[in-house]
């Protein structure tokens, strides 16, 4: 009898512990190399803080990544059999990981305050001052907000989270990464948007990539025959994460290093070490996709194949730990390019809005002024690329997709990019009328184009259907469009009230000033009005599956009422004598804006005038649908008449004749 070779199983908890240890060691070495752990001359918080802060940050990031990865696994990737309880275990693991995330966040917050204030932990008045400063300083407040997200996830998971709840918590965890992007080294640099957005993408890619692999490795022994599908699905996710981490990392490093010259600094050497770790992870991931997944699919019960994946994943986890440790050390080290831009003291617009004062608006500026807003540009490029890929997928299998819908989709995202990257956005930060033009574009014109693109219908035809009860992209889209929540908001009356009600609430509240002066406020403003505009356009002229649409005459009536409210808003702003956001517009003192109030009144004209064209588009589309439905009804009636000899008309004529005879009889009587 030939003895089969044995493979020693990999300890998954040991791999996780090894990743943490590798991250801490890499962090400590990088700190020593860059000199960030050296004793400070003034305001030295002590060695405990100098060493403890980056180490606590490493634990914070690893626990956060593991939580997000577990929720990704349980909510979107992992099948559940009739006799398994995998999601219960994932929920339990995620609860403890999220609790660790919150605890490490508290510890790192304490160390952060000690570092900022230059005081020793536990000194006189330390705790009360730390609590107050946590909510006063963005550097302390934002990580604290992320820690609260971790605490919320822990509580929900301890109570019990099924598939849908875990999927929702995964997106909550992703949203919790945003505050961390606002406090990076380069967040105050000249290119504030690029610094914040690249760091946000970087954190997202690393968290999902690292956390997903940690989660798969932690649950590996319990995945059973579903392991090949889980690994294949995660491999697709990891591919997107690799691209996201690589591109965002290059952009962020370029900002911090100030070009190739910064690579020779100690900070640059640590950056290169982190790049090498990420490249190594990419190579390991490629090998896993090419070799291991094929072996697992060939024999789902193959012990050598499962052991090969476990070994390779354990190596990846260790390298990931090193990369996270190096990243934590970089966050503690001083980059060659200072995060503080000199424009903060020389440019009034930059000190208020984080954008430099543009040159005076001229005719050519409408075509030549351009500033890439990386977050929205990336969204537009990805949306276009995915849509065209789906169209090509249909074409390859012989299915057709209307070219007009593709044109609508391209026009929508091209317009979105113009309104968020070109003159309307550049001048919209300092000039009310241009801001209003940008707002009307992304909230009224762009959504109509996107809705007519029929992306949900395309997704239903292009995306594969899962048969194991997990939530893939197709299932997620269906869950959303057929949910009660979407049905409520897609009600034409509700959508119209939200669209125009939030418009008034936004401009006549402090939210307008927040959107003009903070990056988060600007992003939330664009996202909100684009989404609410999409829902409103969907309720009016949508072509995708979803809640039953109201009859065209009723929608036309709602549109006419909405036009009146929009006109009222425009006229109110045109005739208003109170300046909105005065703390910004009266301080800027731009040479080409002599009177901010006059410019505000001009913004009212833009709101009224720029809203007319999208409204006309909606009216024409509804009228066309009304005409087609009436024509289709008429053709249906004609076909029915041909089949039954016009029985309906004959019955009606007989009814009229009977009524006539009865009336004649009554008259004679």
Tab-separated table of C-alpha atoms in Angstrom, residues 88-461:
chain	number	residue	atom	x	y	z
A	88	UNK	CA	-23.810	32.499	13.596
A	89	UNK	CA	-20.117	31.878	14.106
A	90	UNK	CA	-19.197	34.727	11.762
A	91	UNK	CA	-21.495	37.045	13.703
A	92	UNK	CA	-19.806	36.013	16.952
A	93	UNK	CA	-16.311	36.502	15.537
A	94	UNK	CA	-17.319	39.869	14.044
A	95	UNK	CA	-18.716	40.989	17.401
A	96	UNK	CA	-15.440	40.332	19.205
A	97	UNK	CA	-13.375	41.796	16.378
A	98	UNK	CA	-15.515	44.960	16.375
A	99	UNK	CA	-15.227	45.214	20.146
A	100	UNK	CA	-11.453	44.978	19.790
A	101	UNK	CA	-11.651	47.639	17.079
A	102	UNK	CA	-13.492	49.973	19.466
A	103	UNK	CA	-11.161	49.190	22.390
A	104	UNK	CA	-8.013	49.790	20.348
A	105	UNK	CA	-9.608	52.990	19.107
A	106	UNK	CA	-10.082	54.190	22.676
A	107	UNK	CA	-6.470	53.357	23.565
A	108	UNK	CA	-5.096	55.032	20.442
A	109	UNK	CA	-7.338	58.047	21.138
A	110	UNK	CA	-5.868	58.390	24.632
A	111	UNK	CA	-2.345	58.114	23.247
A	112	UNK	CA	-3.202	60.579	20.473
A	113	UNK	CA	-4.321	63.184	22.972
A	114	UNK	CA	-1.181	62.661	25.044
A	115	UNK	CA	0.888	63.039	21.874
A	116	UNK	CA	-0.892	66.225	20.745
A	117	UNK	CA	-0.862	67.864	24.181
A	118	UNK	CA	2.612	66.641	25.153
A	119	UNK	CA	1.395	65.338	28.510
A	120	UNK	CA	1.900	61.982	30.192
A	121	UNK	CA	-1.050	59.599	30.441
A	122	UNK	CA	-2.733	59.962	33.840
A	123	UNK	CA	-1.200	63.314	34.736
A	124	UNK	CA	-3.248	65.946	36.569
A	125	UNK	CA	-6.369	66.907	34.588
A	126	UNK	CA	-5.470	64.485	31.806
A	127	UNK	CA	-8.760	62.584	31.562
A	128	UNK	CA	-11.128	65.553	31.604
A	129	UNK	CA	-9.020	67.462	29.091
A	130	UNK	CA	-8.728	64.367	26.894
A	131	UNK	CA	-12.522	63.947	26.809
A	132	UNK	CA	-13.091	67.590	25.911
A	133	UNK	CA	-10.355	67.679	23.273
A	134	UNK	CA	-11.595	64.485	21.641
A	135	UNK	CA	-14.731	66.269	20.424
A	136	UNK	CA	-13.040	69.617	19.739
A	137	UNK	CA	-10.103	68.488	17.583
A	138	UNK	CA	-10.647	66.797	14.216
A	139	UNK	CA	-7.451	64.772	14.705
A	140	UNK	CA	-9.044	63.116	17.749
A	141	UNK	CA	-12.720	63.338	16.843
A	142	UNK	CA	-12.590	61.455	13.549
A	143	UNK	CA	-10.917	58.266	14.875
A	144	UNK	CA	-13.334	58.401	17.822
A	145	UNK	CA	-16.261	58.439	15.377
A	146	UNK	CA	-14.812	55.392	13.621
A	147	UNK	CA	-14.458	53.644	16.982
A	148	UNK	CA	-18.142	54.334	17.692
A	149	UNK	CA	-18.966	52.620	14.389
A	150	UNK	CA	-17.029	49.586	15.626
A	151	UNK	CA	-18.915	49.636	18.926
A	152	UNK	CA	-22.260	49.823	17.101
A	153	UNK	CA	-21.328	46.832	14.919
A	154	UNK	CA	-20.241	44.878	17.999
A	155	UNK	CA	-23.569	45.473	19.769
A	156	UNK	CA	-25.628	44.430	16.727
A	157	UNK	CA	-23.524	41.318	16.149
A	158	UNK	CA	-23.729	40.271	19.807
A	159	UNK	CA	-27.519	40.538	19.567
A	160	UNK	CA	-27.449	38.406	16.424
A	161	UNK	CA	-26.972	39.246	12.753
A	162	UNK	CA	-28.222	37.192	9.838
A	163	UNK	CA	-27.232	37.418	6.185
A	164	UNK	CA	-29.007	40.679	5.391
A	165	UNK	CA	-27.892	42.403	8.597
A	166	UNK	CA	-24.273	41.329	8.086
A	167	UNK	CA	-24.360	42.670	4.522
A	168	UNK	CA	-25.762	45.987	5.778
A	169	UNK	CA	-23.160	46.157	8.567
A	170	UNK	CA	-20.421	45.573	5.996
A	171	UNK	CA	-21.402	48.804	4.234
A	172	UNK	CA	-21.687	50.566	7.604
A	173	UNK	CA	-18.114	49.525	8.372
A	174	UNK	CA	-16.977	50.790	4.978
A	175	UNK	CA	-18.615	54.157	5.656
A	176	UNK	CA	-16.807	54.263	9.008
A	177	UNK	CA	-13.476	54.480	7.185
A	178	UNK	CA	-14.213	57.932	5.763
A	179	UNK	CA	-13.361	59.996	8.884
A	180	UNK	CA	-9.873	58.452	8.968
A	181	UNK	CA	-9.117	59.795	5.482
A	182	UNK	CA	-9.641	63.352	6.709
A	183	UNK	CA	-6.780	63.303	9.219
A	184	UNK	CA	-3.903	61.940	7.133
A	185	UNK	CA	-0.556	63.705	6.729
A	186	UNK	CA	-1.490	65.142	3.349
A	187	UNK	CA	-5.072	66.133	4.170
A	188	UNK	CA	-4.038	69.772	4.507
A	189	UNK	CA	-1.883	69.835	1.396
A	190	UNK	CA	-2.421	72.006	-1.664
A	191	UNK	CA	-4.357	69.218	-3.412
A	192	UNK	CA	-6.683	68.518	-0.514
A	193	UNK	CA	-9.239	66.516	-2.504
A	194	UNK	CA	-6.636	64.216	-4.020
A	195	UNK	CA	-5.036	63.612	-0.618
A	196	UNK	CA	-8.283	62.803	1.185
A	197	UNK	CA	-9.873	60.773	-1.598
A	198	UNK	CA	-6.756	58.751	-2.390
A	199	UNK	CA	-6.359	57.908	1.293
A	200	UNK	CA	-10.048	56.949	1.500
A	201	UNK	CA	-9.697	54.573	-1.457
A	202	UNK	CA	-6.475	53.212	0.009
A	203	UNK	CA	-8.075	52.505	3.386
A	204	UNK	CA	-11.074	50.897	1.706
A	205	UNK	CA	-8.962	48.625	-0.475
A	206	UNK	CA	-6.664	47.562	2.352
A	207	UNK	CA	-9.497	46.960	4.829
A	208	UNK	CA	-11.521	44.769	2.472
A	209	UNK	CA	-8.485	42.952	1.080
A	210	UNK	CA	-6.751	42.262	4.379
A	211	UNK	CA	-9.926	41.701	6.356
A	212	UNK	CA	-11.441	39.425	3.732
A	213	UNK	CA	-8.424	37.156	3.627
A	214	UNK	CA	-8.219	37.067	7.432
A	215	UNK	CA	-11.899	36.147	7.578
A	216	UNK	CA	-11.594	33.387	4.970
A	217	UNK	CA	-8.600	31.956	6.781
A	218	UNK	CA	-10.375	32.137	10.146
A	219	UNK	CA	-13.444	30.315	8.790
A	220	UNK	CA	-11.542	28.025	6.431
A	221	UNK	CA	-12.073	24.773	8.316
A	222	UNK	CA	-15.852	25.359	8.374
A	223	UNK	CA	-16.431	26.316	4.749
A	224	UNK	CA	-16.595	22.708	3.578
A	225	UNK	CA	-17.577	22.186	-0.054
A	226	UNK	CA	-18.422	25.858	-0.385
A	227	UNK	CA	-14.736	26.792	-0.057
A	228	UNK	CA	-13.993	26.976	-3.830
A	229	UNK	CA	-16.913	29.357	-4.434
A	230	UNK	CA	-15.928	31.536	-1.479
A	231	UNK	CA	-12.300	31.731	-2.602
A	232	UNK	CA	-13.279	32.498	-6.206
A	233	UNK	CA	-15.659	35.263	-5.136
A	234	UNK	CA	-13.157	36.771	-2.755
A	235	UNK	CA	-10.509	36.602	-5.469
A	236	UNK	CA	-12.670	38.876	-7.638
A	237	UNK	CA	-13.083	41.302	-4.750
A	238	UNK	CA	-9.343	41.163	-4.032
A	239	UNK	CA	-8.547	42.020	-7.659
A	240	UNK	CA	-10.548	45.251	-7.363
A	241	UNK	CA	-8.863	45.959	-4.037
A	242	UNK	CA	-5.376	45.462	-5.484
A	243	UNK	CA	-6.106	47.974	-8.240
A	244	UNK	CA	-7.620	50.400	-5.733
A	245	UNK	CA	-4.737	50.107	-3.278
A	246	UNK	CA	-2.088	50.399	-5.986
A	247	UNK	CA	-3.484	53.469	-7.755
A	248	UNK	CA	-4.494	55.312	-4.592
A	249	UNK	CA	-1.191	54.461	-2.931
A	250	UNK	CA	0.803	55.910	-5.808
A	251	UNK	CA	-1.207	59.142	-5.743
A	252	UNK	CA	-1.030	59.489	-1.963
A	253	UNK	CA	2.701	58.736	-1.829
A	254	UNK	CA	3.346	61.257	-4.608
A	255	UNK	CA	1.608	63.955	-2.586
A	256	UNK	CA	3.517	63.127	0.604
A	257	UNK	CA	6.907	62.642	-1.058
A	258	UNK	CA	6.629	65.627	-3.394
A	259	UNK	CA	7.953	63.662	-6.373
A	260	UNK	CA	10.718	61.138	-7.020
A	261	UNK	CA	13.211	63.158	-4.996
A	262	UNK	CA	11.473	62.127	-1.776
A	263	UNK	CA	12.174	58.433	-2.348
A	264	UNK	CA	15.701	58.823	-0.961
A	265	UNK	CA	14.448	60.000	2.444
A	266	UNK	CA	13.868	57.615	5.322
A	267	UNK	CA	10.145	58.143	4.882
A	268	UNK	CA	10.481	57.261	1.190
A	269	UNK	CA	12.401	54.063	1.990
A	270	UNK	CA	9.609	52.887	4.294
A	271	UNK	CA	7.109	53.743	1.539
A	272	UNK	CA	9.097	51.590	-0.883
A	273	UNK	CA	9.117	48.739	1.646
A	274	UNK	CA	5.338	48.983	1.886
A	275	UNK	CA	5.081	49.023	-1.910
A	276	UNK	CA	7.240	45.891	-2.067
A	277	UNK	CA	4.934	44.179	0.437
A	278	UNK	CA	1.868	45.090	-1.603
A	279	UNK	CA	3.491	43.899	-4.844
A	280	UNK	CA	4.333	40.629	-3.115
A	281	UNK	CA	0.713	40.292	-2.061
A	282	UNK	CA	-0.386	40.867	-5.632
A	283	UNK	CA	1.918	38.105	-6.860
A	284	UNK	CA	0.662	35.703	-4.188
A	285	UNK	CA	-2.929	36.571	-5.068
A	286	UNK	CA	-2.269	35.944	-8.760
A	287	UNK	CA	-0.731	32.554	-7.982
A	288	UNK	CA	-3.728	31.711	-5.806
A	289	UNK	CA	-6.194	32.556	-8.574
A	290	UNK	CA	-4.244	30.682	-11.238
A	291	UNK	CA	-3.399	27.509	-9.340
A	292	UNK	CA	-5.186	27.010	-6.053
A	293	UNK	CA	-8.740	27.862	-7.115
A	294	UNK	CA	-8.475	25.459	-10.066
A	295	UNK	CA	-7.365	22.661	-7.718
A	296	UNK	CA	-10.194	23.386	-5.324
A	297	UNK	CA	-12.813	23.408	-8.085
A	298	UNK	CA	-11.467	20.163	-9.526
A	299	UNK	CA	-11.902	18.384	-6.207
A	300	UNK	CA	-13.834	20.225	-3.513
A	301	UNK	CA	-12.786	17.695	-0.878
A	302	UNK	CA	-9.114	17.635	-1.867
A	303	UNK	CA	-7.077	17.915	1.332
A	304	UNK	CA	-3.848	18.851	-0.513
A	305	UNK	CA	-5.671	21.627	-2.359
A	306	UNK	CA	-7.246	22.986	0.815
A	307	UNK	CA	-3.920	22.783	2.637
A	308	UNK	CA	-2.171	24.592	-0.229
A	309	UNK	CA	-4.652	27.460	0.007
A	310	UNK	CA	-4.303	27.631	3.788
A	311	UNK	CA	-0.504	27.819	3.574
A	312	UNK	CA	-0.565	30.454	0.848
A	313	UNK	CA	-3.222	32.484	2.681
A	314	UNK	CA	-1.190	32.319	5.895
A	315	UNK	CA	1.828	33.753	4.076
A	316	UNK	CA	-0.351	36.490	2.578
A	317	UNK	CA	-1.717	37.351	6.014
A	318	UNK	CA	1.787	37.719	7.428
A	319	UNK	CA	2.816	40.006	4.575
A	320	UNK	CA	-0.394	41.980	5.048
A	321	UNK	CA	0.430	42.399	8.711
A	322	UNK	CA	3.828	43.802	7.732
A	323	UNK	CA	2.198	46.228	5.257
A	324	UNK	CA	-0.273	47.479	7.876
A	325	UNK	CA	2.515	47.876	10.421
A	326	UNK	CA	4.548	49.918	7.953
A	327	UNK	CA	1.482	52.047	7.226
A	328	UNK	CA	0.956	52.698	10.936
A	329	UNK	CA	4.604	53.736	11.270
A	330	UNK	CA	4.264	56.092	8.293
A	331	UNK	CA	1.258	57.749	9.929
A	332	UNK	CA	3.542	58.534	12.875
A	333	UNK	CA	6.499	59.702	10.771
A	334	UNK	CA	7.013	63.103	9.187
A	335	UNK	CA	6.884	63.008	5.347
A	336	UNK	CA	9.292	65.076	3.211
A	337	UNK	CA	6.412	67.357	2.194
A	338	UNK	CA	4.687	68.984	5.145
A	339	UNK	CA	0.948	68.413	5.369
A	340	UNK	CA	0.364	72.120	6.016
A	341	UNK	CA	0.047	74.178	2.838
A	342	UNK	CA	1.557	77.704	2.839
A	343	UNK	CA	-1.647	78.913	1.150
A	344	UNK	CA	-3.380	78.648	4.527
A	345	UNK	CA	-1.843	81.981	5.449
A	346	UNK	CA	-1.632	83.658	2.027
A	347	UNK	CA	-4.846	82.605	0.263
A	348	UNK	CA	-8.114	83.535	1.955
A	349	UNK	CA	-10.219	81.173	-0.184
A	350	UNK	CA	-7.894	78.255	0.533
A	351	UNK	CA	-7.999	78.829	4.283
A	352	UNK	CA	-11.806	78.685	4.156
A	353	UNK	CA	-12.554	76.089	1.479
A	354	UNK	CA	-9.300	74.085	1.025
A	355	UNK	CA	-9.274	75.189	-2.628
A	356	UNK	CA	-7.010	77.948	-4.015
A	357	UNK	CA	-8.608	81.080	-5.402
A	358	UNK	CA	-9.242	80.554	-9.130
A	359	UNK	CA	-8.375	83.168	-11.734
A	360	UNK	CA	-11.221	85.520	-12.809
A	361	UNK	CA	-13.970	83.742	-14.717
A	362	UNK	CA	-13.691	84.344	-18.457
A	363	UNK	CA	-15.349	82.840	-21.525
A	364	UNK	CA	-12.497	80.437	-22.096
A	365	UNK	CA	-12.668	79.237	-18.479
A	366	UNK	CA	-15.818	77.277	-19.286
A	367	UNK	CA	-13.729	75.012	-21.497
A	368	UNK	CA	-10.202	75.184	-20.078
A	369	UNK	CA	-10.682	75.295	-16.306
A	370	UNK	CA	-10.281	71.775	-14.949
A	371	UNK	CA	-9.459	70.257	-11.564
A	372	UNK	CA	-9.800	66.508	-11.096
A	373	UNK	CA	-11.982	65.594	-8.139
A	374	UNK	CA	-10.667	62.085	-7.688
A	375	UNK	CA	-13.581	60.572	-5.784
A	376	UNK	CA	-16.296	61.589	-8.237
A	377	UNK	CA	-14.069	61.052	-11.266
A	378	UNK	CA	-13.246	57.530	-10.106
A	379	UNK	CA	-16.945	56.794	-9.566
A	380	UNK	CA	-17.755	58.053	-13.064
A	381	UNK	CA	-14.957	56.053	-14.716
A	382	UNK	CA	-15.890	52.858	-12.861
A	383	UNK	CA	-19.590	53.308	-13.667
A	384	UNK	CA	-18.813	53.790	-17.362
A	385	UNK	CA	-16.363	50.896	-17.472
A	386	UNK	CA	-18.682	48.429	-15.740
A	387	UNK	CA	-21.663	49.434	-17.898
A	388	UNK	CA	-19.709	49.044	-21.161
A	389	UNK	CA	-18.297	45.722	-19.928
A	390	UNK	CA	-21.811	44.448	-19.343
A	391	UNK	CA	-22.889	45.625	-22.808
A	392	UNK	CA	-19.911	43.808	-24.313
A	393	UNK	CA	-20.820	40.684	-22.331
A	394	UNK	CA	-24.311	40.724	-23.864
A	395	UNK	CA	-22.824	41.315	-27.318
A	396	UNK	CA	-20.479	38.328	-26.996
A	397	UNK	CA	-23.336	35.959	-26.256
A	398	UNK	CA	-25.441	37.332	-29.118
A	399	UNK	CA	-27.839	39.568	-27.172
A	400	UNK	CA	-28.584	43.134	-28.207
A	401	UNK	CA	-28.698	46.234	-26.061
A	402	UNK	CA	-30.244	49.507	-27.313
A	403	UNK	CA	-27.533	51.949	-28.348
A	404	UNK	CA	-29.688	54.869	-27.184
A	405	UNK	CA	-29.509	53.642	-23.597
A	406	UNK	CA	-25.735	53.436	-23.784
A	407	UNK	CA	-25.620	57.003	-25.123
A	408	UNK	CA	-27.839	58.198	-22.269
A	409	UNK	CA	-25.522	56.560	-19.722
A	410	UNK	CA	-22.362	58.010	-21.278
A	411	UNK	CA	-23.903	61.496	-21.471
A	412	UNK	CA	-24.952	61.256	-17.830
A	413	UNK	CA	-21.525	60.463	-16.447
A	414	UNK	CA	-19.730	62.799	-18.859
A	415	UNK	CA	-21.984	65.625	-17.646
A	416	UNK	CA	-21.445	64.594	-14.036
A	417	UNK	CA	-17.680	64.771	-14.531
A	418	UNK	CA	-17.958	68.220	-16.108
A	419	UNK	CA	-20.128	69.601	-13.310
A	420	UNK	CA	-17.851	68.214	-10.566
A	421	UNK	CA	-14.430	68.759	-12.193
A	422	UNK	CA	-14.696	71.754	-14.509
A	423	UNK	CA	-15.684	75.417	-14.208
A	424	UNK	CA	-18.991	74.925	-12.304
A	425	UNK	CA	-17.174	73.098	-9.505
A	426	UNK	CA	-13.992	75.194	-9.480
A	427	UNK	CA	-15.822	78.516	-9.273
A	428	UNK	CA	-18.735	77.038	-7.344
A	429	UNK	CA	-16.659	76.974	-4.149
A	430	UNK	CA	-16.324	80.763	-4.165
A	431	UNK	CA	-19.187	82.058	-6.328
A	432	UNK	CA	-22.857	81.401	-5.516
A	433	UNK	CA	-24.176	81.513	-9.085
A	434	UNK	CA	-21.643	78.930	-10.303
A	435	UNK	CA	-22.372	76.741	-7.315
A	436	UNK	CA	-26.057	76.804	-8.233
A	437	UNK	CA	-25.250	75.811	-11.808
A	438	UNK	CA	-23.252	72.825	-10.563
A	439	UNK	CA	-26.047	71.905	-8.178
A	440	UNK	CA	-28.776	72.043	-10.831
A	441	UNK	CA	-26.624	69.952	-13.153
A	442	UNK	CA	-25.963	67.059	-10.781
A	443	UNK	CA	-29.443	67.067	-9.235
A	444	UNK	CA	-31.668	67.538	-12.314
A	445	UNK	CA	-29.915	66.921	-15.636
A	446	UNK	CA	-27.504	64.103	-14.773
A	447	UNK	CA	-30.119	61.862	-13.042
A	448	UNK	CA	-32.423	61.927	-16.093
A	449	UNK	CA	-29.596	60.664	-18.308
A	450	UNK	CA	-28.643	57.940	-15.835
A	451	UNK	CA	-32.222	56.762	-15.363
A	452	UNK	CA	-32.745	56.461	-19.117
A	453	UNK	CA	-29.600	54.334	-19.314
A	454	UNK	CA	-31.515	51.390	-17.805
A	455	UNK	CA	-28.585	50.166	-15.735
A	456	UNK	CA	-30.723	47.908	-13.521
A	457	UNK	CA	-32.166	46.101	-16.537
A	458	UNK	CA	-28.683	45.720	-17.985
A	459	UNK	CA	-27.376	44.340	-14.691
A	460	UNK	CA	-30.185	41.776	-14.539
A	461	UNK	CA	-29.248	40.517	-17.991
